[in-house]
XYZ file of C-alpha atoms in Angstrom:
501
model
C 45.656 236.222 251.768
C 49.024 237.509 250.694
C 49.296 240.270 248.085
C 51.095 240.190 244.819
C 54.544 241.674 245.700
C 55.682 242.361 242.187
C 55.500 245.826 240.663
C 52.521 245.561 238.394
C 52.797 246.927 234.872
C 49.151 248.015 234.743
C 47.269 250.297 237.055
C 43.502 250.402 236.552
C 41.470 253.390 237.608
C 39.163 252.357 240.462
C 35.567 253.374 240.812
C 33.292 253.299 243.770
C 29.977 251.489 243.616
C 26.993 252.890 245.461
C 25.679 250.966 248.413
C 22.843 248.628 247.639
C 20.215 247.569 250.161
C 19.848 243.934 251.048
C 16.855 242.843 248.959
C 14.991 239.620 248.940
C 15.319 237.035 246.175
C 13.817 237.977 242.882
C 11.190 235.840 241.104
C 11.305 234.399 237.630
C 9.862 236.986 235.244
C 7.379 234.415 233.763
C 6.102 232.945 236.958
C 6.390 232.706 240.751
C 9.173 230.127 240.864
C 12.837 230.860 241.572
C 15.216 230.791 238.696
C 18.021 228.233 238.618
C 20.494 230.902 239.568
C 18.696 231.322 242.884
C 18.523 227.692 243.935
C 21.973 227.621 245.510
C 21.912 228.150 249.287
C 23.347 231.338 250.748
C 26.281 229.441 252.259
C 27.273 227.767 249.009
C 26.874 230.872 246.863
C 28.734 233.012 249.424
C 31.679 230.563 249.399
C 31.691 230.543 245.597
C 31.871 234.356 245.622
C 34.831 234.243 247.981
C 36.589 231.856 245.517
C 36.122 234.512 242.806
C 38.561 236.890 244.602
C 42.128 237.093 243.300
C 44.389 234.311 244.487
C 47.054 236.907 245.230
C 46.583 240.521 246.127
C 43.281 242.290 246.690
C 40.371 243.057 244.330
C 40.006 246.411 242.559
C 36.935 248.462 243.019
C 35.931 247.866 239.408
C 32.574 246.763 237.972
C 34.533 244.357 235.777
C 35.759 242.091 238.527
C 34.617 240.439 241.732
C 33.214 241.432 244.182
C 31.563 244.515 242.605
C 30.717 242.601 239.419
C 28.906 239.877 241.427
C 26.656 242.535 243.010
C 25.475 243.618 239.599
C 24.308 240.324 238.133
C 20.933 240.136 239.813
C 19.132 241.165 242.987
C 19.703 237.788 244.597
C 23.447 237.834 243.986
C 23.577 241.381 245.117
C 21.925 240.398 248.399
C 24.351 237.487 248.902
C 27.338 239.706 248.163
C 26.155 242.397 250.569
C 25.694 239.769 253.295
C 29.248 238.386 252.837
C 31.414 240.929 254.609
C 34.690 239.056 253.876
C 34.220 239.875 250.173
C 34.862 243.522 250.958
C 37.656 243.152 253.582
C 40.496 243.956 251.114
C 40.826 246.536 248.391
C 43.435 247.519 245.815
C 43.619 251.221 244.981
C 46.123 252.817 242.717
C 47.146 254.964 239.725
C 46.524 253.944 236.140
C 49.905 253.562 234.431
C 48.762 256.290 232.005
C 48.606 258.659 234.937
C 52.421 258.856 234.861
C 52.236 260.923 231.718
C 48.866 262.533 232.298
C 47.995 262.592 236.005
C 44.176 262.612 236.008
C 43.514 259.939 238.571
C 40.205 260.321 240.392
C 41.301 260.189 244.000
C 37.823 261.151 245.162
C 36.454 257.873 243.790
C 39.258 256.014 245.599
C 38.303 257.680 248.879
C 34.627 256.793 248.322
C 35.505 253.229 247.485
C 37.692 252.803 250.538
C 34.982 254.218 252.775
C 32.168 252.121 251.200
C 34.110 248.887 251.368
C 34.946 249.423 255.007
C 31.195 249.647 255.683
C 30.360 246.544 253.669
C 33.119 244.606 255.426
C 31.183 244.872 258.653
C 33.340 243.896 261.583
C 36.056 242.182 259.457
C 39.674 243.326 259.660
C 40.683 245.493 256.706
C 43.461 245.145 254.148
C 44.661 247.837 251.771
C 47.046 247.933 248.844
C 47.584 251.581 247.844
C 49.874 252.269 244.891
C 50.270 255.896 243.930
C 53.038 257.172 241.667
C 51.677 260.692 242.016
C 50.318 261.981 245.248
C 48.717 265.470 244.858
C 46.885 267.182 247.692
C 43.543 265.688 246.562
C 44.902 262.158 247.375
C 44.973 263.020 251.060
C 41.338 262.089 251.417
C 42.242 258.480 250.540
C 44.978 258.428 253.162
C 42.550 259.912 255.746
C 40.024 257.183 255.165
C 42.616 254.476 255.508
C 44.081 256.073 258.670
C 40.633 256.380 260.234
C 40.354 252.566 260.278
C 43.738 251.881 261.975
C 41.970 249.858 264.669
C 40.879 247.305 262.010
C 44.033 247.130 259.946
C 45.166 243.579 259.141
C 47.360 244.055 255.975
C 48.798 247.344 254.696
C 50.915 247.596 251.511
C 51.494 251.197 250.423
C 53.632 252.742 247.660
C 53.905 256.532 247.886
C 56.353 259.231 246.747
C 58.984 259.987 249.343
C 57.666 263.418 250.391
C 54.342 261.902 251.603
C 56.019 259.472 253.985
C 56.653 261.783 256.875
C 53.094 263.030 257.039
C 51.489 259.633 256.648
C 53.768 257.771 259.060
C 53.653 260.495 261.669
C 49.882 260.098 261.774
C 50.119 256.249 261.582
C 52.486 255.738 264.473
C 50.463 257.965 266.777
C 47.643 255.513 266.428
C 47.385 252.005 267.662
C 46.951 249.195 265.147
C 46.300 246.221 267.484
C 45.476 243.736 264.675
C 48.054 244.764 261.991
C 49.971 241.699 260.795
C 51.607 242.749 257.542
C 53.134 246.136 256.751
C 54.811 246.952 253.433
C 56.083 250.481 252.749
C 57.620 251.283 249.389
C 58.716 254.716 248.148
C 58.156 255.798 244.621
C 61.873 256.706 244.488
C 64.791 256.367 246.779
C 64.760 258.954 249.523
C 67.830 261.067 250.173
C 67.683 260.746 253.972
C 66.582 258.244 256.602
C 64.233 258.747 259.504
C 63.727 256.494 262.493
C 60.133 255.951 263.656
C 59.745 255.194 267.326
C 56.976 252.655 267.580
C 54.711 253.524 270.550
C 53.584 251.008 273.110
C 51.540 248.963 272.312
C 51.938 250.101 268.677
C 51.790 247.050 266.412
C 51.677 244.152 268.823
C 50.729 241.461 266.259
C 52.937 242.594 263.375
C 54.592 239.496 261.839
C 55.914 240.815 258.471
C 57.639 244.134 257.764
C 58.945 245.246 254.339
C 60.680 248.573 253.794
C 61.899 249.711 250.423
C 63.084 253.096 249.171
C 61.038 254.863 251.831
C 63.832 256.254 254.073
C 61.986 255.020 257.127
C 63.205 252.634 259.827
C 61.268 251.336 262.838
C 62.655 251.226 266.330
C 61.174 248.458 268.478
C 63.622 248.964 271.384
C 60.931 250.196 273.798
C 58.143 247.840 272.778
C 59.769 244.801 271.299
C 58.087 242.917 268.442
C 57.149 239.552 269.865
C 55.296 238.345 266.717
C 57.553 239.841 264.098
C 58.945 237.004 261.959
C 59.939 238.503 258.632
C 61.899 241.745 258.148
C 63.182 242.926 254.767
C 64.895 246.342 254.302
C 66.001 247.240 250.811
C 67.435 250.509 249.474
C 66.649 252.498 252.513
C 69.349 255.210 252.626
C 72.026 254.988 255.303
C 70.810 251.681 256.767
C 73.524 250.811 259.225
C 74.760 247.670 260.898
C 73.449 249.168 264.133
C 69.987 249.260 262.584
C 70.321 245.622 261.571
C 71.406 244.718 265.028
C 68.398 246.443 266.563
C 66.079 244.180 264.557
C 68.048 241.021 265.461
C 68.220 241.971 269.080
C 64.703 243.233 269.755
C 62.653 240.736 267.683
C 62.973 237.433 269.609
C 60.898 235.328 267.111
C 62.479 236.669 263.936
C 62.721 233.917 261.260
C 63.751 235.891 258.185
C 66.010 238.951 258.095
C 67.143 240.431 254.774
C 68.874 243.759 254.471
C 70.859 245.862 251.981
C 73.305 248.114 253.799
C 75.074 250.957 252.025
C 76.120 253.096 254.977
C 79.810 253.527 255.735
C 79.226 253.690 259.480
C 80.820 250.800 261.394
C 79.000 248.954 264.105
C 78.972 250.996 267.294
C 78.836 249.784 270.857
C 75.140 249.197 271.517
C 75.728 248.557 275.188
C 78.322 247.042 277.443
C 76.018 244.157 278.221
C 75.502 243.378 274.585
C 79.253 243.237 273.994
C 79.820 240.799 276.887
C 77.018 238.432 275.855
C 76.687 236.648 272.544
C 72.989 236.974 271.671
C 71.032 233.903 270.534
C 68.594 234.545 267.708
C 66.906 231.221 268.369
C 64.233 231.392 265.641
C 66.257 232.889 262.716
C 66.026 230.561 259.755
C 67.046 232.805 256.798
C 69.716 235.517 256.958
C 70.490 237.695 253.928
C 72.960 240.540 254.234
C 74.263 242.579 251.327
C 76.773 245.110 252.827
C 78.495 247.620 250.592
C 80.912 249.619 252.742
C 80.904 248.568 256.392
C 82.433 245.354 257.781
C 79.545 242.930 258.158
C 81.873 240.585 260.135
C 81.386 242.925 263.179
C 77.715 241.967 263.153
C 78.284 238.217 262.958
C 80.403 238.450 266.137
C 77.333 239.598 268.198
C 75.019 236.663 267.794
C 74.515 233.051 266.747
C 71.570 231.322 265.111
C 71.010 227.652 265.938
C 67.948 227.289 263.660
C 69.630 228.858 260.639
C 68.810 227.076 257.334
C 69.809 229.610 254.680
C 72.658 232.134 254.688
C 73.245 234.692 251.943
C 76.151 237.018 252.705
C 77.885 239.560 250.454
C 80.435 242.013 251.774
C 82.126 244.563 249.481
C 83.943 246.721 251.977
C 87.367 245.412 250.952
C 86.772 246.099 247.276
C 88.365 242.846 246.053
C 90.751 243.011 243.172
C 94.399 241.646 242.849
C 96.660 241.095 245.852
C 96.338 239.273 249.062
C 92.865 238.723 250.488
C 91.811 240.770 253.495
C 90.211 237.799 255.133
C 86.854 237.247 256.737
C 87.632 235.413 259.967
C 84.168 235.795 261.526
C 82.170 233.402 259.334
C 83.633 230.083 260.542
C 83.250 230.953 264.292
C 79.697 232.129 263.651
C 78.778 228.809 261.953
C 80.528 226.899 264.719
C 78.641 228.799 267.441
C 75.352 228.340 265.651
C 75.791 224.618 265.070
C 72.841 224.925 262.704
C 71.555 222.459 260.113
C 72.408 224.905 257.280
C 71.219 223.677 253.900
C 71.805 226.639 251.634
C 74.675 229.127 251.548
C 75.575 231.903 249.098
C 78.739 233.809 250.017
C 80.558 236.559 248.213
C 83.353 237.340 250.701
C 87.021 238.262 250.616
C 88.086 235.058 252.390
C 91.364 233.162 252.625
C 91.563 229.560 251.441
C 91.738 228.376 255.090
C 88.618 230.429 255.940
C 86.687 228.915 253.064
C 87.612 225.400 254.088
C 86.898 226.037 257.749
C 83.469 227.336 256.809
C 82.774 224.340 254.530
C 83.704 221.892 257.328
C 81.139 223.498 259.599
C 78.293 223.082 257.121
C 78.230 219.342 256.251
C 74.452 219.368 255.605
C 74.638 221.993 252.755
C 72.540 220.900 249.744
C 73.070 224.167 247.858
C 76.058 226.451 247.599
C 76.723 229.547 245.504
C 80.267 230.897 245.126
C 81.592 233.917 243.195
C 84.788 234.248 241.267
C 84.571 237.587 239.568
C 86.253 239.500 242.382
C 89.125 237.008 242.568
C 88.102 235.526 245.957
C 87.748 231.953 244.715
C 91.153 230.270 244.438
C 92.182 227.040 242.716
C 92.655 225.468 246.153
C 89.036 226.135 247.122
C 87.773 224.739 243.821
C 89.990 221.709 244.250
C 88.566 221.065 247.709
C 85.154 220.483 246.251
C 86.349 217.498 244.151
C 85.380 214.200 245.787
C 88.167 211.683 245.551
C 88.536 207.994 246.456
C 91.367 208.853 248.870
C 89.907 209.579 252.348
C 86.199 209.763 251.272
C 85.258 210.472 254.901
C 87.007 213.799 254.515
C 84.904 214.958 251.558
C 83.905 218.600 251.734
C 80.137 219.264 251.476
C 79.220 215.676 250.726
C 75.444 216.355 250.452
C 75.575 219.029 247.689
C 72.673 218.812 245.154
C 72.957 222.293 243.651
C 76.112 224.227 242.755
C 76.063 227.778 241.453
C 79.261 229.503 240.304
C 79.537 233.019 238.959
C 82.345 234.736 237.101
C 83.441 231.421 235.532
C 86.235 231.672 232.929
C 88.267 229.140 231.021
C 90.800 228.694 233.801
C 88.059 227.071 235.900
C 86.746 224.605 233.317
C 88.866 221.641 234.267
C 88.157 221.992 238.022
C 84.429 222.393 237.425
C 84.397 219.328 235.221
C 86.083 217.272 237.922
C 83.719 218.597 240.569
C 80.719 217.622 238.439
C 81.985 214.177 237.514
C 82.899 213.393 241.107
C 79.456 214.394 242.437
C 77.022 213.365 239.788
C 75.678 209.812 239.992
C 75.172 209.349 236.216
C 72.281 207.873 234.383
C 72.908 204.426 235.828
C 73.542 205.786 239.348
C 77.237 204.815 239.296
C 78.728 208.098 238.005
C 80.876 208.844 235.005
C 84.020 209.361 237.090
C 85.189 205.731 236.708
C 85.926 206.461 233.088
C 88.558 209.117 233.621
C 90.995 207.614 236.020
C 91.448 206.173 239.463
C 91.567 209.592 241.094
C 87.914 210.184 240.306
C 86.548 206.720 241.023
C 84.865 205.618 244.203
C 81.652 204.294 245.675
C 80.606 207.362 247.692
C 77.082 208.772 247.565
C 76.598 211.324 244.795
C 73.716 213.767 245.062
C 74.420 216.483 242.555
C 71.522 217.143 240.171
C 71.983 220.767 238.929
C 74.831 223.130 238.139
C 74.354 226.790 237.322
C 77.324 228.576 235.729
C 77.493 232.233 234.900
C 80.250 233.531 232.698
C 82.989 236.087 233.351
C 81.094 239.051 231.904
C 77.611 240.228 231.011
C 77.948 239.447 227.342
C 78.771 235.761 227.136
C 78.251 232.514 228.997
C 81.111 230.305 230.151
C 80.513 227.742 227.345
C 81.589 224.957 229.635
C 78.472 223.008 228.504
C 80.241 222.417 225.223
C 82.981 220.279 226.846
C 82.490 216.595 225.960
C 82.250 215.295 229.514
C 79.788 217.963 230.551
C 77.741 217.295 227.452
C 77.622 213.614 228.340
C 76.336 214.505 231.818
C 73.650 216.728 230.316
C 72.554 213.987 227.966
C 72.430 211.743 230.969
C 70.043 213.954 232.876
C 72.166 216.506 234.715
C 70.695 220.009 234.730
C 73.346 222.476 233.573
C 72.514 226.164 233.071
C 75.259 228.069 231.304
C 74.503 231.801 231.008
C 76.210 235.241 230.904
C 77.078 236.884 234.210
C 74.070 238.266 236.048
C 74.518 241.294 238.265
C 73.331 240.392 241.773
C 70.327 242.558 242.680
C 68.427 242.540 245.911
C 64.632 242.685 245.830
C 62.326 242.675 248.765
C 59.841 240.636 246.738
C 62.226 237.622 247.138
C 61.278 237.414 250.802
C 57.645 238.589 250.699
C 56.014 235.343 251.535
C 55.973 232.497 253.923
C 59.406 230.926 254.474
């Protein structure tokens, strides 16, 4: 069961229920026969109870929801609930949203609930979602209860103020969590400094998903490795460096998803002479998302290749953009060439030359979705023109399999090019395209797969209005999906990646 990753707008005060003994089935009050509610077998009723748990996340220790509510209906249901340990294997504890203004949360009840549920869960592995905006000394009892069951952890998602992290993690990493599969650590606010936690051996041998956000904590798996780790997301952790990113890519051999937001100014340093001589293969990596603010992410791309890569999202702001000649980003095309992956989705916001754009496009013929950005001046007329499919040399068409195109920072100077791109790639209502109506240059019998275009205007206040152009309107009426909206600032959220790939 995966938890709800979004930040919930409501936080209900949790209460602990007293333990109830397992009692036998009750009798109908007017006779010796069982009531209809008792006629279901234990197995059936137990399974029904499990279906009452939240589809996402974990249940609260509240008498208003399952499983505590089920144990209050009648003695028979209470007996079934108490004999179904899996009902109590996960719990959601946290502040009421009102506690932000008037911190009166009953942390003692939370500690009692966590302890009681661990008993009712029997030998089941335990999952906790702990969300505290405030963390006074009296909350330490809750943390102590959770830490005491480290040997049974399966899923841990914790949101705490930054000052609490050092104490909690220092205690956590000294323990062994042999069954922990999912770890999500979120700080209540961005920490001003970063700490590296050395994971002991064996540490977390079964960990497959790690999410770190605003907590100022990084994990070092250099000594232990992380053979089962498949999903790593690091967002808004201060001073995350390219070296830190490289450690994850290098020491996690089965990593499938890696997403990181880097705002450190430190360049990539020499990790080892051996590493520099050998290009590392990240053989399982399917999704790579890097948002780099100040360092040169191209240094990182030169260290590895990813033959299984399916989705690439790469933004690099270290050159600043603006008018003048582009700085270039020569590492992308060689990375794509070395990987030889069946890449289907690419989103790039890079200071690239026209030749670098085209070289990268030619190495990704299987792309079905592409997102390009014009607001920093990186997208030239030549690059836009290359996306138009023409009758002349159809075998040389760039990105022939595109189904989705997303363009940001679109202004009026791009309207004609976008219109030609759309008309040359959309098949039209009859499957023959509209391009035959606007001249020989746009005609042709090639396969057209485009079915959606998302356009975001040049600023936050207005859309591009390209949907008002007659040809685009005709495409929309014919079934093409066109979204025309104001510019959206790109933001990076761990929740985007908190799930199965």
